[in-house]
Amino acid sequence: MPPVGVRDQPFWSPGTDEQLLAYRFAAEVLLASIVFCIHRGCFNRFRNGCLLCRSVKPKTATPDVPAYTADGRLLPPLDYRKWIYLTSGLDMSYTPRVAGAADMSMFDNVFVSPASYAEFLKTGTWPDKTMLVLESRGAEGNISINKAGRSQGKDVMGVEVHLKDESLGGWAFYAFDGSAPAKMIPQEASCYSCHQQHAAVDTTFVQFYPTLLPLAQKNGTLSANYLKDVTPAK
């Protein structure tokens, strides 16, 4: 029988002691390289698209989801001006002006969390954990070259949040004093009944959000109370 050639040898054989040492050394080098990738080069490799390191990306808090203190107060959404802008109103009031009241002019700006906005675009209503922020600023005249009308002042006069959290029973209101956490406004307050009786969609005043009202009409999500308000009496 002819001698066995190199190509006729089995794929794996124990080999000599020197070969076994070489295999072990190569395996240890490979293992050390993997550990180095994970523990020393993870950030750079993740930034450059390493699939292995993508799988161990640490979780971070979502900034547009409501967060509470241990005693149930709502933390202020400090980055709300990076959210989706919905509308502005000037000197709006849902009740007649009281005679003799201070003549103070105010702008209101409304922002909504981006994920909730994206859901409204699809469904015409708000998902759980929606946060709507109402920011108030003074209305000023004769600023810079302006000779008529009013512009918004630089100082924030107040911040309120209208929040949907099913774990707390649904919608709730919060009014903030600076950056301190806020307690929920009691449900006996008139803002709750006003929104329930007149809001266009899910107790929110979508009738004042010009880009969202048509979507609610298209999706059939307008409330019966709102439709009653806008239907002429016979």
PDB file of C-alpha atoms in Angstrom:
ATOM      1  CA  MET A   1       0.000   0.000   0.000  1.00  0.00           C
ATOM      2  CA  PRO A   2       1.423   3.379  -0.908  1.00  0.00           C
ATOM      3  CA  PRO A   3       2.231   5.778   1.907  1.00  0.00           C
ATOM      4  CA  VAL A   4      -0.525   8.167   2.945  1.00  0.00           C
ATOM      5  CA  GLY A   5      -0.011  11.585   1.358  1.00  0.00           C
ATOM      6  CA  VAL A   6      -0.622  14.932   3.018  1.00  0.00           C
ATOM      7  CA  ARG A   7      -4.011  15.357   1.304  1.00  0.00           C
ATOM      8  CA  ASP A   8      -5.045  11.862   2.392  1.00  0.00           C
ATOM      9  CA  GLN A   9      -4.496  12.563   6.082  1.00  0.00           C
ATOM     10  CA  PRO A  10      -7.595  13.041   8.336  1.00  0.00           C
ATOM     11  CA  PHE A  11      -8.783  16.649   8.848  1.00  0.00           C
ATOM     12  CA  TRP A  12      -8.040  16.406  12.558  1.00  0.00           C
ATOM     13  CA  SER A  13      -5.459  14.380  14.391  1.00  0.00           C
ATOM     14  CA  PRO A  14      -3.909  14.941  17.813  1.00  0.00           C
ATOM     15  CA  GLY A  15      -0.505  15.619  16.318  1.00  0.00           C
ATOM     16  CA  THR A  16       2.707  16.111  18.271  1.00  0.00           C
ATOM     17  CA  ASP A  17       3.099  17.904  21.588  1.00  0.00           C
ATOM     18  CA  GLU A  18       4.471  20.925  19.711  1.00  0.00           C
ATOM     19  CA  GLN A  19       1.324  21.045  17.524  1.00  0.00           C
ATOM     20  CA  LEU A  20      -0.990  20.850  20.545  1.00  0.00           C
ATOM     21  CA  LEU A  21       0.871  23.715  22.194  1.00  0.00           C
ATOM     22  CA  ALA A  22       0.508  25.756  19.011  1.00  0.00           C
ATOM     23  CA  TYR A  23      -3.251  25.106  18.883  1.00  0.00           C
ATOM     24  CA  ARG A  24      -3.632  26.109  22.515  1.00  0.00           C
ATOM     25  CA  PHE A  25      -1.639  29.315  22.007  1.00  0.00           C
ATOM     26  CA  ALA A  26      -3.765  30.279  18.991  1.00  0.00           C
ATOM     27  CA  ALA A  27      -6.978  29.675  20.958  1.00  0.00           C
ATOM     28  CA  GLU A  28      -5.763  31.812  23.855  1.00  0.00           C
ATOM     29  CA  VAL A  29      -4.851  34.651  21.478  1.00  0.00           C
ATOM     30  CA  LEU A  30      -8.321  34.506  19.888  1.00  0.00           C
ATOM     31  CA  LEU A  31     -10.040  34.554  23.294  1.00  0.00           C
ATOM     32  CA  ALA A  32      -7.933  37.498  24.436  1.00  0.00           C
ATOM     33  CA  SER A  33      -8.859  39.407  21.254  1.00  0.00           C
ATOM     34  CA  ILE A  34     -12.590  38.894  21.874  1.00  0.00           C
ATOM     35  CA  VAL A  35     -12.287  40.059  25.496  1.00  0.00           C
ATOM     36  CA  PHE A  36     -10.342  43.128  24.380  1.00  0.00           C
ATOM     37  CA  CYS A  37     -13.042  43.991  21.820  1.00  0.00           C
ATOM     38  CA  ILE A  38     -15.812  43.804  24.410  1.00  0.00           C
ATOM     39  CA  HIS A  39     -14.109  45.475  27.362  1.00  0.00           C
ATOM     40  CA  ARG A  40     -11.694  47.952  25.811  1.00  0.00           C
ATOM     41  CA  GLY A  41     -12.860  48.731  22.284  1.00  0.00           C
ATOM     42  CA  CYS A  42     -16.641  48.490  22.679  1.00  0.00           C
ATOM     43  CA  PHE A  43     -17.402  52.187  22.329  1.00  0.00           C
ATOM     44  CA  ASN A  44     -15.322  52.728  19.225  1.00  0.00           C
ATOM     45  CA  ARG A  45     -16.505  49.524  17.587  1.00  0.00           C
ATOM     46  CA  PHE A  46     -20.140  50.339  18.371  1.00  0.00           C
ATOM     47  CA  ARG A  47     -19.697  53.781  16.855  1.00  0.00           C
ATOM     48  CA  ASN A  48     -18.229  52.181  13.747  1.00  0.00           C
ATOM     49  CA  GLY A  49     -21.028  49.637  13.403  1.00  0.00           C
ATOM     50  CA  CYS A  50     -19.744  46.506  15.160  1.00  0.00           C
ATOM     51  CA  LEU A  51     -22.712  44.113  15.330  1.00  0.00           C
ATOM     52  CA  LEU A  52     -21.306  42.291  18.350  1.00  0.00           C
ATOM     53  CA  CYS A  53     -21.077  45.491  20.377  1.00  0.00           C
ATOM     54  CA  ARG A  54     -24.443  46.789  19.209  1.00  0.00           C
ATOM     55  CA  SER A  55     -26.069  43.911  21.073  1.00  0.00           C
ATOM     56  CA  VAL A  56     -24.683  45.150  24.402  1.00  0.00           C
ATOM     57  CA  LYS A  57     -25.652  48.823  23.996  1.00  0.00           C
ATOM     58  CA  PRO A  58     -26.766  50.084  27.431  1.00  0.00           C
ATOM     59  CA  LYS A  59     -30.359  51.142  27.899  1.00  0.00           C
ATOM     60  CA  THR A  60     -30.993  54.838  28.466  1.00  0.00           C
ATOM     61  CA  ALA A  61     -34.016  56.654  29.863  1.00  0.00           C
ATOM     62  CA  THR A  62     -36.528  57.889  27.296  1.00  0.00           C
ATOM     63  CA  PRO A  63     -36.859  61.675  27.789  1.00  0.00           C
ATOM     64  CA  ASP A  64     -40.460  62.013  26.577  1.00  0.00           C
ATOM     65  CA  VAL A  65     -41.974  59.385  28.890  1.00  0.00           C
ATOM     66  CA  PRO A  66     -43.375  60.631  32.240  1.00  0.00           C
ATOM     67  CA  ALA A  67     -41.202  60.042  35.279  1.00  0.00           C
ATOM     68  CA  TYR A  68     -42.251  60.423  38.907  1.00  0.00           C
ATOM     69  CA  THR A  69     -40.666  60.904  42.289  1.00  0.00           C
ATOM     70  CA  ALA A  70     -41.136  58.291  44.995  1.00  0.00           C
ATOM     71  CA  ASP A  71     -44.104  60.248  46.382  1.00  0.00           C
ATOM     72  CA  GLY A  72     -45.860  60.479  42.991  1.00  0.00           C
ATOM     73  CA  ARG A  73     -44.898  63.967  41.858  1.00  0.00           C
ATOM     74  CA  LEU A  74     -44.194  64.431  38.141  1.00  0.00           C
ATOM     75  CA  LEU A  75     -40.685  65.400  37.099  1.00  0.00           C
ATOM     76  CA  PRO A  76     -40.683  68.371  34.693  1.00  0.00           C
ATOM     77  CA  PRO A  77     -39.927  67.532  31.030  1.00  0.00           C
ATOM     78  CA  LEU A  78     -37.033  69.967  30.768  1.00  0.00           C
ATOM     79  CA  ASP A  79     -36.360  69.340  27.054  1.00  0.00           C
ATOM     80  CA  TYR A  80     -39.940  69.900  25.883  1.00  0.00           C
ATOM     81  CA  ARG A  81     -38.829  72.619  23.449  1.00  0.00           C
ATOM     82  CA  LYS A  82     -37.140  69.871  21.435  1.00  0.00           C
ATOM     83  CA  TRP A  83     -40.533  68.174  21.065  1.00  0.00           C
ATOM     84  CA  ILE A  84     -43.171  68.677  18.373  1.00  0.00           C
ATOM     85  CA  TYR A  85     -44.663  72.173  18.310  1.00  0.00           C
ATOM     86  CA  LEU A  86     -48.444  72.118  17.828  1.00  0.00           C
ATOM     87  CA  THR A  87     -49.819  75.639  18.150  1.00  0.00           C
ATOM     88  CA  SER A  88     -49.775  79.041  19.845  1.00  0.00           C
ATOM     89  CA  GLY A  89     -52.640  81.091  21.229  1.00  0.00           C
ATOM     90  CA  LEU A  90     -52.829  84.726  22.287  1.00  0.00           C
ATOM     91  CA  ASP A  91     -54.915  85.784  25.297  1.00  0.00           C
ATOM     92  CA  MET A  92     -57.118  82.694  25.061  1.00  0.00           C
ATOM     93  CA  SER A  93     -59.719  82.145  27.785  1.00  0.00           C
ATOM     94  CA  TYR A  94     -62.549  79.631  28.083  1.00  0.00           C
ATOM     95  CA  THR A  95     -64.581  81.943  30.309  1.00  0.00           C
ATOM     96  CA  PRO A  96     -65.620  85.603  29.816  1.00  0.00           C
ATOM     97  CA  ARG A  97     -63.083  88.178  30.959  1.00  0.00           C
ATOM     98  CA  VAL A  98     -63.799  89.442  34.447  1.00  0.00           C
ATOM     99  CA  ALA A  99     -64.465  93.182  34.619  1.00  0.00           C
ATOM    100  CA  GLY A 100     -61.594  95.040  36.225  1.00  0.00           C
ATOM    101  CA  ALA A 101     -59.150  92.157  35.830  1.00  0.00           C
ATOM    102  CA  ALA A 102     -55.516  93.014  35.174  1.00  0.00           C
ATOM    103  CA  ASP A 103     -54.876  93.649  31.498  1.00  0.00           C
ATOM    104  CA  MET A 104     -52.041  91.211  30.930  1.00  0.00           C
ATOM    105  CA  SER A 105     -51.427  89.787  27.472  1.00  0.00           C
ATOM    106  CA  MET A 106     -50.077  86.237  27.206  1.00  0.00           C
ATOM    107  CA  PHE A 107     -48.966  83.747  24.563  1.00  0.00           C
ATOM    108  CA  ASP A 108     -49.527  80.017  25.096  1.00  0.00           C
ATOM    109  CA  ASN A 109     -47.377  77.501  23.193  1.00  0.00           C
ATOM    110  CA  VAL A 110     -48.208  73.795  23.038  1.00  0.00           C
ATOM    111  CA  PHE A 111     -45.713  70.952  22.535  1.00  0.00           C
ATOM    112  CA  VAL A 112     -46.214  67.177  22.491  1.00  0.00           C
ATOM    113  CA  SER A 113     -43.845  64.265  22.985  1.00  0.00           C
ATOM    114  CA  PRO A 114     -42.537  62.993  19.603  1.00  0.00           C
ATOM    115  CA  ALA A 115     -43.628  59.358  20.015  1.00  0.00           C
ATOM    116  CA  SER A 116     -47.173  60.424  20.879  1.00  0.00           C
ATOM    117  CA  TYR A 117     -47.282  62.766  17.902  1.00  0.00           C
ATOM    118  CA  ALA A 118     -46.202  59.964  15.573  1.00  0.00           C
ATOM    119  CA  GLU A 119     -48.987  57.752  16.942  1.00  0.00           C
ATOM    120  CA  PHE A 120     -51.583  60.495  16.488  1.00  0.00           C
ATOM    121  CA  LEU A 121     -50.569  60.848  12.844  1.00  0.00           C
ATOM    122  CA  LYS A 122     -51.460  57.178  12.366  1.00  0.00           C
ATOM    123  CA  THR A 123     -54.572  56.832  14.517  1.00  0.00           C
ATOM    124  CA  GLY A 124     -56.026  60.285  15.181  1.00  0.00           C
ATOM    125  CA  THR A 125     -55.830  59.839  18.945  1.00  0.00           C
ATOM    126  CA  TRP A 126     -53.294  59.780  21.762  1.00  0.00           C
ATOM    127  CA  PRO A 127     -51.515  56.698  23.161  1.00  0.00           C
ATOM    128  CA  ASP A 128     -50.815  55.987  26.808  1.00  0.00           C
ATOM    129  CA  LYS A 129     -47.979  58.082  28.309  1.00  0.00           C
ATOM    130  CA  THR A 130     -48.738  61.103  26.093  1.00  0.00           C
ATOM    131  CA  MET A 131     -47.517  64.420  27.489  1.00  0.00           C
ATOM    132  CA  LEU A 132     -48.755  67.780  26.231  1.00  0.00           C
ATOM    133  CA  VAL A 133     -46.884  70.841  27.524  1.00  0.00           C
ATOM    134  CA  LEU A 134     -48.475  74.292  27.724  1.00  0.00           C
ATOM    135  CA  GLU A 135     -45.862  77.042  27.996  1.00  0.00           C
ATOM    136  CA  SER A 136     -46.906  80.625  28.792  1.00  0.00           C
ATOM    137  CA  ARG A 137     -44.904  83.710  27.825  1.00  0.00           C
ATOM    138  CA  GLY A 138     -45.702  87.392  28.097  1.00  0.00           C
ATOM    139  CA  ALA A 139     -46.837  89.217  24.939  1.00  0.00           C
ATOM    140  CA  GLU A 140     -44.718  92.292  24.287  1.00  0.00           C
ATOM    141  CA  GLY A 141     -45.055  95.257  21.928  1.00  0.00           C
ATOM    142  CA  ASN A 142     -42.600  97.819  20.601  1.00  0.00           C
ATOM    143  CA  ILE A 143     -39.674  95.393  20.708  1.00  0.00           C
ATOM    144  CA  SER A 144     -36.732  96.156  18.413  1.00  0.00           C
ATOM    145  CA  ILE A 145     -38.106  97.437  15.076  1.00  0.00           C
ATOM    146  CA  ASN A 146     -41.666  96.145  15.688  1.00  0.00           C
ATOM    147  CA  LYS A 147     -44.250  98.965  15.528  1.00  0.00           C
ATOM    148  CA  ALA A 148     -47.490  96.935  15.643  1.00  0.00           C
ATOM    149  CA  GLY A 149     -48.708  93.633  17.035  1.00  0.00           C
ATOM    150  CA  ARG A 150     -46.999  91.611  19.734  1.00  0.00           C
ATOM    151  CA  SER A 151     -44.145  89.145  20.056  1.00  0.00           C
ATOM    152  CA  GLN A 152     -43.278  86.613  22.745  1.00  0.00           C
ATOM    153  CA  GLY A 153     -41.155  87.570  25.708  1.00  0.00           C
ATOM    154  CA  LYS A 154     -38.004  85.700  26.645  1.00  0.00           C
ATOM    155  CA  ASP A 155     -39.203  84.754  30.135  1.00  0.00           C
ATOM    156  CA  VAL A 156     -41.386  81.676  30.693  1.00  0.00           C
ATOM    157  CA  MET A 157     -44.329  82.679  32.887  1.00  0.00           C
ATOM    158  CA  GLY A 158     -45.627  79.157  33.518  1.00  0.00           C
ATOM    159  CA  VAL A 159     -45.507  75.515  32.412  1.00  0.00           C
ATOM    160  CA  GLU A 160     -48.358  73.014  32.656  1.00  0.00           C
ATOM    161  CA  VAL A 161     -48.550  69.382  31.562  1.00  0.00           C
ATOM    162  CA  HIS A 162     -51.603  67.426  30.443  1.00  0.00           C
ATOM    163  CA  LEU A 163     -50.610  63.790  30.839  1.00  0.00           C
ATOM    164  CA  LYS A 164     -52.221  60.480  29.897  1.00  0.00           C
ATOM    165  CA  ASP A 165     -51.177  57.663  32.211  1.00  0.00           C
ATOM    166  CA  GLU A 166     -53.508  54.669  32.393  1.00  0.00           C
ATOM    167  CA  SER A 167     -51.717  53.385  35.491  1.00  0.00           C
ATOM    168  CA  LEU A 168     -52.994  56.498  37.293  1.00  0.00           C
ATOM    169  CA  GLY A 169     -56.507  56.326  35.883  1.00  0.00           C
ATOM    170  CA  GLY A 170     -56.139  58.295  32.648  1.00  0.00           C
ATOM    171  CA  TRP A 171     -55.558  62.004  32.040  1.00  0.00           C
ATOM    172  CA  ALA A 172     -54.173  64.372  34.686  1.00  0.00           C
ATOM    173  CA  PHE A 173     -52.948  67.962  34.939  1.00  0.00           C
ATOM    174  CA  TYR A 174     -49.761  69.272  36.545  1.00  0.00           C
ATOM    175  CA  ALA A 175     -48.565  72.866  37.039  1.00  0.00           C
ATOM    176  CA  PHE A 176     -44.846  73.435  37.585  1.00  0.00           C
ATOM    177  CA  ASP A 177     -43.012  76.017  39.618  1.00  0.00           C
ATOM    178  CA  GLY A 178     -39.617  76.200  37.977  1.00  0.00           C
ATOM    179  CA  SER A 179     -37.758  72.893  37.820  1.00  0.00           C
ATOM    180  CA  ALA A 180     -39.330  71.380  40.945  1.00  0.00           C
ATOM    181  CA  PRO A 181     -41.525  68.254  40.615  1.00  0.00           C
ATOM    182  CA  ALA A 182     -45.266  68.938  40.598  1.00  0.00           C
ATOM    183  CA  LYS A 183     -48.197  67.307  42.352  1.00  0.00           C
ATOM    184  CA  MET A 184     -51.201  66.282  40.297  1.00  0.00           C
ATOM    185  CA  ILE A 185     -53.934  68.915  40.241  1.00  0.00           C
ATOM    186  CA  PRO A 186     -56.958  67.423  42.047  1.00  0.00           C
ATOM    187  CA  GLN A 187     -59.594  66.014  39.728  1.00  0.00           C
ATOM    188  CA  GLU A 188     -62.205  68.302  41.283  1.00  0.00           C
ATOM    189  CA  ALA A 189     -60.557  71.245  39.492  1.00  0.00           C
ATOM    190  CA  SER A 190     -62.560  72.852  36.689  1.00  0.00           C
ATOM    191  CA  CYS A 191     -59.913  72.038  34.044  1.00  0.00           C
ATOM    192  CA  TYR A 192     -60.947  68.360  34.128  1.00  0.00           C
ATOM    193  CA  SER A 193     -64.650  68.939  33.544  1.00  0.00           C
ATOM    194  CA  CYS A 194     -63.962  71.601  30.905  1.00  0.00           C
ATOM    195  CA  HIS A 195     -61.795  69.238  28.879  1.00  0.00           C
ATOM    196  CA  GLN A 196     -64.255  66.373  29.255  1.00  0.00           C
ATOM    197  CA  GLN A 197     -67.165  68.515  28.091  1.00  0.00           C
ATOM    198  CA  HIS A 198     -65.548  70.416  25.210  1.00  0.00           C
ATOM    199  CA  ALA A 199     -62.291  68.803  24.017  1.00  0.00           C
ATOM    200  CA  ALA A 200     -62.226  67.518  20.452  1.00  0.00           C
ATOM    201  CA  VAL A 201     -60.203  64.319  20.972  1.00  0.00           C
ATOM    202  CA  ASP A 202     -59.718  62.245  24.120  1.00  0.00           C
ATOM    203  CA  THR A 203     -60.146  65.247  26.477  1.00  0.00           C
ATOM    204  CA  THR A 204     -57.526  67.308  24.572  1.00  0.00           C
ATOM    205  CA  PHE A 205     -58.212  70.552  22.716  1.00  0.00           C
ATOM    206  CA  VAL A 206     -57.240  69.287  19.279  1.00  0.00           C
ATOM    207  CA  GLN A 207     -59.691  71.852  17.826  1.00  0.00           C
ATOM    208  CA  PHE A 208     -56.926  74.416  18.449  1.00  0.00           C
ATOM    209  CA  TYR A 209     -54.194  72.324  16.765  1.00  0.00           C
ATOM    210  CA  PRO A 210     -54.638  73.151  13.059  1.00  0.00           C
ATOM    211  CA  THR A 211     -52.494  70.317  11.685  1.00  0.00           C
ATOM    212  CA  LEU A 212     -54.113  67.614  13.845  1.00  0.00           C
ATOM    213  CA  LEU A 213     -57.806  68.475  13.623  1.00  0.00           C
ATOM    214  CA  PRO A 214     -58.099  67.247   9.982  1.00  0.00           C
ATOM    215  CA  LEU A 215     -56.463  63.948  10.998  1.00  0.00           C
ATOM    216  CA  ALA A 216     -59.000  63.461  13.773  1.00  0.00           C
ATOM    217  CA  GLN A 217     -61.815  64.198  11.328  1.00  0.00           C
ATOM    218  CA  LYS A 218     -60.383  61.691   8.850  1.00  0.00           C
ATOM    219  CA  ASN A 219     -59.998  58.976  11.512  1.00  0.00           C
ATOM    220  CA  GLY A 220     -63.402  59.594  13.082  1.00  0.00           C
ATOM    221  CA  THR A 221     -61.985  60.286  16.550  1.00  0.00           C
ATOM    222  CA  LEU A 222     -63.774  63.575  17.275  1.00  0.00           C
ATOM    223  CA  SER A 223     -65.726  63.452  20.524  1.00  0.00           C
ATOM    224  CA  ALA A 224     -69.513  63.663  20.636  1.00  0.00           C
ATOM    225  CA  ASN A 225     -69.338  66.670  22.964  1.00  0.00           C
ATOM    226  CA  TYR A 226     -67.111  68.595  20.552  1.00  0.00           C
ATOM    227  CA  LEU A 227     -69.359  67.798  17.599  1.00  0.00           C
ATOM    228  CA  LYS A 228     -72.290  69.049  19.630  1.00  0.00           C
ATOM    229  CA  ASP A 229     -70.451  72.316  20.346  1.00  0.00           C
ATOM    230  CA  VAL A 230     -69.732  72.987  16.663  1.00  0.00           C
ATOM    231  CA  THR A 231     -73.100  71.855  15.265  1.00  0.00           C
ATOM    232  CA  PRO A 232     -75.443  74.817  14.720  1.00  0.00           C
ATOM    233  CA  ALA A 233     -78.603  74.632  16.792  1.00  0.00           C
ATOM    234  CA  LYS A 234     -81.743  73.895  14.797  1.00  0.00           C
TER     235      LYS A 234
END
